[in-house]
Amino acid sequence: MGSWKSVAAEQLLAEESQTLIAVNADTPVELACQTLIERQISSAPVWDDQTQSYVGLIDFRDIVSLLLLGIRKDIMMDSDSKPVQAIVAAAQAEQSIPVRLATDLSSRNPLHRVQPAAPFMDLIRVFGSGIHRILVIEDGEAVQARGLVSQMTGIKYIWAHYEEHAALTELFGKTIKDLKLGTKSIMSVGTNTKVVDALTIMIKQEVTSLAVVDNLGALVSSIDMNDVKFIVKSAKFHLLHGSVLQLVQFIEQQHGIADGKDMAPTFDVTESTPLRQVVAKLVATKTHRIWVVEHARGRPTSVISLTDLYRLFMASE
């Protein structure tokens, strides 16, 4: 059995049977957002007809940045940059804002490319730097990009094949405490915090999720950049000025409507939890992070993100 780190990028795509969804650079942001929601994806590469190339990515972090640019005056964005100036001018003229101006507005999702034959290890290094998605594209085949490999794509592959590799099997049996896994400096908000304030904190602090805690500091839920899709999809923009608890309850209600049952995602573990269970929960819930608590439903002490996992895989042999 060869090294799992040598698996080609195109093989990761093949196992997921992915169809690449792209948006045109001249598409209005609101239509691009609708595409993300309807196709149930959190990001899409942006295609420019003028340059005949992919010029970036659009994701919900960019959508949130755009929303906050119009709501909050204290958002720290480069007001001297041409894209921001163009966005402000378009908004003042009540014109649609093209995706090309919003691409990587959050400055957190630059477009990275790899060849189809690139080994998984090359992608692991990029994912370990905090990048969430990589475009797989052959030189000279700009129009026919193979697909988009996300952090979750790679984690799902590792989860499906870890038992085939002794080193991974051993690693997956170790606990969070054994591995010293996770980020201790977590950020949280109270249940009464306004959604717009929580989103502002995420933009300013360059994080994509916050723990939601009660008056005793116990973990209640979490709020994520991608949660804004539920507000946009339902056109309930008043939720931006409601509490994070109201948004969490609304999202759970929407999941219940969609699935025909109540849904409360499992998102916490303890230090004694083995890595195997951590990855299983992340894959099952399709989330990018999981909170480590002192005990079941207790105070959060750290958070484990997919980026943390890739840094662990980078260091493992």
Coordinates of C-alpha atoms in Angstrom, one line a residue, residues 6 33 75 137 150 196 205 211 251 278 289 314:
S6 CA 1.1 10.6 -2.5
C33 CA -25.1 34.1 -3.5
I75 CA -15.5 47.4 9.6
I137 CA -6.5 22.6 -13.1
S150 CA -11.8 21.5 -0.1
V196 CA -24.4 41.6 13.3
Q205 CA -10.6 38.8 14.3
A211 CA -18.7 29.6 20.4
I251 CA -31.5 27.4 11.8
V278 CA -13.3 13.7 16.3
R289 CA -14.5 22.7 13.6
M314 CA 1.9 17.6 8.1

